[in-house]
Amino acid sequence: QVQLVESGGGLVQAGGSLRLSCAASGTISSINDMGWYRQAPGKQRELVARITSGGITNYADSVKGRFTISRDNAKNTVYLQMNSLKPEDTAVYYCNCKRLVGLLWYDYWGQGTQVTVSS
């Protein structure tokens, strides 16, 4: 099993910044992708950003140029730097990692951290 613990959410004014962190522990061997998803009230969970163990990144169009995902493999931690925040970024943000066991991929999720952007 893998445990993911997020931190760094909170309330910020539009235009402000927040940094989310997610630390993985447990059976962390063979973790490949790590990333962040978000879910706003009444909406489906959506990808925000992902990063592979080799550092390849992928972003949702809505956050490109404003958010930066990074990863410290030695600490098994992934970060999401969020700048120029907008009210529409308000959501619960979930950390995710994918772990390859044999030929099967397993998904693990954090408990979520609330990000609220006021206008």
XYZ file of N, CA and C in Angstrom:
357
model
N 0.825 -1.197 0.000
C 0.000 0.000 0.000
C 0.861 1.249 0.000
N 0.289 2.295 -0.541
C 0.947 3.600 -0.565
C 0.038 4.596 0.140
N 0.622 5.384 1.010
C -0.121 6.459 1.657
C 0.375 7.795 1.111
N -0.578 8.657 0.801
C -0.267 9.987 0.283
C -0.833 11.014 1.250
N 0.012 11.921 1.684
C -0.407 12.964 2.622
C -0.163 14.325 1.998
N -1.243 15.060 1.816
C -1.163 16.382 1.186
C -1.115 17.477 2.241
N -0.557 18.591 1.851
C -0.556 19.775 2.700
C -0.433 21.005 1.818
N -0.787 22.158 2.378
C -0.562 23.407 1.679
C -1.794 24.099 1.150
N -2.959 23.502 1.282
C -4.161 24.181 0.811
C -4.524 25.339 1.708
N -5.567 26.077 1.309
C -6.003 27.195 2.129
C -6.814 28.191 1.335
N -6.977 29.362 1.931
C -7.743 30.453 1.336
C -6.789 31.527 0.852
N -6.980 31.969 -0.369
C -6.113 32.987 -0.941
C -6.947 33.885 -1.843
N -6.517 35.124 -1.977
C -7.206 36.039 -2.879
C -6.800 35.776 -4.321
N -7.669 36.165 -5.232
C -7.351 36.032 -6.650
C -6.037 36.745 -6.949
N -5.222 36.089 -7.761
C -3.911 36.616 -8.087
C -2.810 36.137 -7.167
N -3.194 35.496 -6.085
C -2.222 35.013 -5.114
C -1.639 33.668 -5.495
N -0.841 33.128 -4.584
C -0.136 31.874 -4.829
C -0.300 30.927 -3.649
N -0.233 29.654 -3.963
C -0.189 28.591 -2.961
C 0.733 27.504 -3.475
N 1.307 26.753 -2.547
C 2.126 25.611 -2.908
C 1.598 24.383 -2.178
N 1.225 23.384 -2.950
C 0.767 22.113 -2.396
C 1.921 21.119 -2.375
N 1.929 20.288 -1.334
C 2.912 19.221 -1.229
C 2.192 17.900 -0.997
N 2.799 16.832 -1.478
C 2.240 15.500 -1.272
C 3.389 14.525 -1.060
N 3.416 13.926 0.120
C 4.475 12.979 0.455
C 3.932 11.564 0.406
N 4.659 10.696 -0.271
C 4.278 9.288 -0.380
C 5.077 8.457 0.609
N 4.403 7.493 1.209
C 5.076 6.571 2.124
C 4.462 5.189 1.960
N 5.099 4.208 2.587
C 4.620 2.844 2.463
C 5.415 2.098 1.403
N 4.709 1.322 0.600
C 5.366 0.534 -0.455
C 5.541 1.421 -1.676
N 6.615 2.179 -1.682
C 6.770 3.221 -2.689
C 7.632 2.797 -3.870
N 8.078 1.555 -3.843
C 8.863 1.095 -4.990
C 7.967 1.042 -6.218
N 8.532 1.289 -7.335
C 7.845 1.223 -8.627
C 6.776 2.281 -8.822
N 6.808 3.333 -7.999
C 5.911 4.468 -8.277
C 6.412 5.148 -9.529
N 5.512 5.386 -10.459
C 5.885 6.068 -11.683
C 5.312 7.478 -11.665
N 4.153 7.644 -12.265
C 3.560 8.971 -12.323
C 3.093 9.436 -10.948
N 3.267 10.717 -10.708
C 2.632 11.377 -9.564
C 1.954 12.622 -10.107
N 0.875 13.016 -9.472
C 0.180 14.172 -10.002
C -0.887 14.717 -9.092
N -1.562 15.714 -9.613
C -2.624 16.402 -8.894
C -3.885 16.443 -9.745
N -4.995 16.160 -9.089
C -6.309 16.309 -9.683
C -7.098 17.263 -8.799
N -8.207 17.762 -9.319
C -9.062 18.610 -8.504
C -10.519 18.341 -8.817
N -11.348 18.634 -7.821
C -12.782 18.458 -7.994
C -13.506 19.617 -7.350
N -14.208 20.368 -8.177
C -15.026 21.472 -7.703
C -16.437 20.956 -7.416
N -17.192 21.650 -6.581
C -18.553 21.212 -6.261
C -19.396 21.038 -7.524
N -20.035 19.888 -7.637
C -20.911 19.630 -8.770
C -20.195 19.268 -10.055
N -18.881 19.134 -9.989
C -18.116 18.810 -11.195
C -17.342 17.518 -11.010
N -16.926 16.964 -12.136
C -16.119 15.746 -12.081
C -14.678 16.072 -11.712
N -14.016 15.081 -11.165
C -12.597 15.240 -10.867
C -11.834 15.352 -12.183
N -10.884 16.288 -12.218
C -10.138 16.525 -13.442
C -8.646 16.591 -13.162
N -7.873 16.243 -14.172
C -6.427 16.317 -14.071
C -5.981 17.770 -14.030
N -5.066 18.071 -13.137
C -4.435 19.394 -13.095
C -3.041 19.309 -13.711
N -2.233 18.393 -13.196
C -0.862 18.234 -13.700
C -0.325 16.882 -13.274
N 0.568 16.341 -14.096
C 1.215 15.072 -13.798
C 2.696 15.188 -14.108
N 3.477 14.336 -13.451
C 4.911 14.293 -13.704
C 5.377 12.851 -13.558
N 6.178 12.408 -14.530
C 6.693 11.046 -14.469
C 7.939 11.004 -13.590
N 8.406 9.799 -13.297
C 9.619 9.660 -12.499
C 10.817 10.266 -13.222
N 10.738 10.371 -14.555
C 11.817 10.976 -15.328
C 11.671 12.473 -15.504
N 10.590 13.046 -14.953
C 10.446 14.491 -14.993
C 9.613 15.041 -16.140
N 8.981 14.180 -16.914
C 8.116 14.653 -17.999
C 6.796 15.117 -17.389
N 6.372 16.314 -17.786
C 5.178 16.917 -17.195
C 4.047 17.045 -18.204
N 2.852 17.118 -17.649
C 1.650 17.305 -18.446
C 0.699 18.175 -17.640
N 0.110 19.188 -18.285
C -0.769 20.132 -17.587
C -2.123 20.244 -18.286
N -3.134 20.510 -17.495
C -4.415 20.899 -18.064
C -4.252 22.260 -18.724
N -4.975 22.482 -19.808
C -4.867 23.757 -20.518
C -5.190 24.931 -19.613
N -6.119 24.727 -18.706
C -6.581 25.827 -17.850
C -5.525 26.316 -16.865
N -4.477 25.538 -16.644
C -3.468 25.942 -15.654
C -2.091 26.169 -16.276
N -1.957 25.914 -17.556
C -0.655 26.096 -18.211
C -0.181 27.536 -18.062
N 1.069 27.676 -17.703
C 1.638 28.999 -17.526
C 1.430 29.590 -16.141
N 0.573 28.954 -15.344
C 0.308 29.457 -13.993
C 0.744 28.461 -12.912
N 0.601 27.185 -13.200
C 0.947 26.138 -12.229
C 2.210 25.421 -12.688
N 2.993 24.985 -11.708
C 4.197 24.210 -11.998
C 4.253 23.005 -11.073
N 4.378 21.833 -11.677
C 4.519 20.610 -10.895
C 5.985 20.219 -10.853
N 6.426 19.752 -9.693
C 7.802 19.289 -9.560
C 7.826 18.096 -8.617
N 8.969 17.446 -8.585
C 9.027 16.182 -7.850
C 10.419 16.005 -7.274
N 10.463 15.547 -6.041
C 11.716 15.193 -5.389
C 11.680 13.688 -5.165
N 12.328 12.940 -6.039
C 12.259 11.485 -5.956
C 12.920 10.951 -4.685
N 13.930 11.647 -4.207
C 14.603 11.201 -2.983
C 13.678 11.287 -1.776
N 12.764 12.254 -1.808
C 11.821 12.445 -0.701
C 10.444 11.863 -1.012
N 10.299 11.302 -2.205
C 9.001 10.760 -2.631
C 7.897 11.783 -2.454
N 8.183 12.979 -2.876
C 7.264 14.094 -2.685
C 7.041 14.803 -4.010
N 5.804 15.187 -4.245
C 5.457 15.965 -5.424
C 4.870 17.290 -4.952
N 5.170 18.340 -5.701
C 4.741 19.692 -5.351
C 3.920 20.279 -6.491
N 3.043 21.191 -6.133
C 2.306 21.959 -7.130
C 2.359 23.430 -6.720
N 3.139 24.191 -7.460
C 3.197 25.633 -7.239
C 2.115 26.281 -8.075
N 1.213 26.980 -7.411
C 0.077 27.597 -8.088
C 0.188 29.113 -7.967
N 0.364 29.759 -9.103
C 0.468 31.219 -9.152
C -0.716 31.797 -9.919
N -0.923 33.086 -9.760
C -1.998 33.791 -10.463
C -3.317 33.051 -10.315
N -3.632 32.680 -9.096
C -4.829 31.891 -8.845
C -6.092 32.666 -9.194
N -7.076 31.914 -9.676
C -8.364 32.478 -10.077
C -9.480 31.828 -9.251
N -10.597 32.502 -9.105
C -11.711 31.884 -8.361
C -12.104 30.520 -8.920
N -11.977 30.333 -10.222
C -12.329 29.048 -10.822
C -11.349 27.933 -10.483
N -10.252 28.253 -9.825
C -9.334 27.228 -9.341
C -9.799 26.636 -8.011
N -10.837 27.205 -7.448
C -11.372 26.711 -6.178
C -11.853 25.275 -6.330
N -11.326 24.392 -5.489
C -11.661 22.967 -5.563
C -10.946 22.227 -4.441
N -11.295 20.968 -4.290
C -10.491 20.074 -3.472
C -9.430 19.465 -4.379
N -8.197 19.580 -3.980
C -7.084 19.070 -4.769
C -6.613 17.737 -4.184
N -6.496 16.759 -5.066
C -6.116 15.411 -4.660
C -4.786 15.013 -5.274
N -3.934 14.474 -4.448
C -2.683 13.909 -4.932
C -2.941 12.488 -5.425
N -2.239 12.099 -6.462
C -2.403 10.770 -7.043
C -1.045 10.211 -7.412
N -0.886 8.903 -7.262
C 0.301 8.274 -7.820
C -0.093 6.945 -8.448
N 0.686 6.537 -9.402
C 0.477 5.273 -10.087
C 1.689 4.391 -9.839
N 1.415 3.147 -9.479
C 2.471 2.205 -9.139
C 2.305 0.958 -9.986
N 3.400 0.535 -10.615
C 3.391 -0.646 -11.460
C 3.807 -1.858 -10.633
N 2.906 -2.846 -10.574
C 3.199 -4.101 -9.892
C 3.011 -5.224 -10.906
N 4.120 -5.794 -11.339
C 4.041 -6.767 -12.418
C 3.584 -6.077 -13.682
N 2.453 -6.496 -14.202
C 1.890 -5.874 -15.403
C 0.686 -4.996 -15.076
N 0.406 -4.803 -13.812
C -0.774 -4.053 -13.408
C -0.401 -2.706 -12.806
N -1.202 -1.697 -13.163
C -1.035 -0.364 -12.589
C -2.051 -0.191 -11.453
N -1.571 0.381 -10.379
C -2.435 0.671 -9.243
C -2.442 2.169 -8.995
N -3.653 2.688 -8.700
C -3.832 4.104 -8.398
C -3.978 4.291 -6.895
N -3.338 5.334 -6.383
C -3.473 5.693 -4.977
C -3.825 7.170 -4.893
N -4.648 7.502 -3.884
C -5.139 8.872 -3.742
C -4.898 9.381 -2.331
N -4.628 10.671 -2.251
C -4.591 11.332 -0.959
C -5.993 11.694 -0.513
N -6.075 12.285 0.674
C -7.378 12.602 1.251
C -7.962 13.897 0.707
N -7.149 14.669 0.031
C -7.603 15.927 -0.551
C -7.311 17.118 0.346
N -7.056 18.235 -0.282
C -6.838 19.487 0.450
C -7.617 20.597 -0.256
N -8.309 21.396 0.531
C -9.175 22.427 -0.035
C -8.368 23.651 -0.433
N -8.613 24.118 -1.633
C -8.065 25.386 -2.111
C -9.242 26.287 -2.447
N -9.274 27.446 -1.817
C -10.351 28.398 -2.051
C -9.744 29.728 -2.474
N -10.175 30.221 -3.630
C -9.678 31.477 -4.170
C -10.824 32.473 -4.166
N -10.660 33.537 -3.414
C -11.710 34.554 -3.330
C -11.480 35.644 -4.361
N -12.567 36.217 -4.835
C -12.467 37.268 -5.873
C -12.363 38.648 -5.239
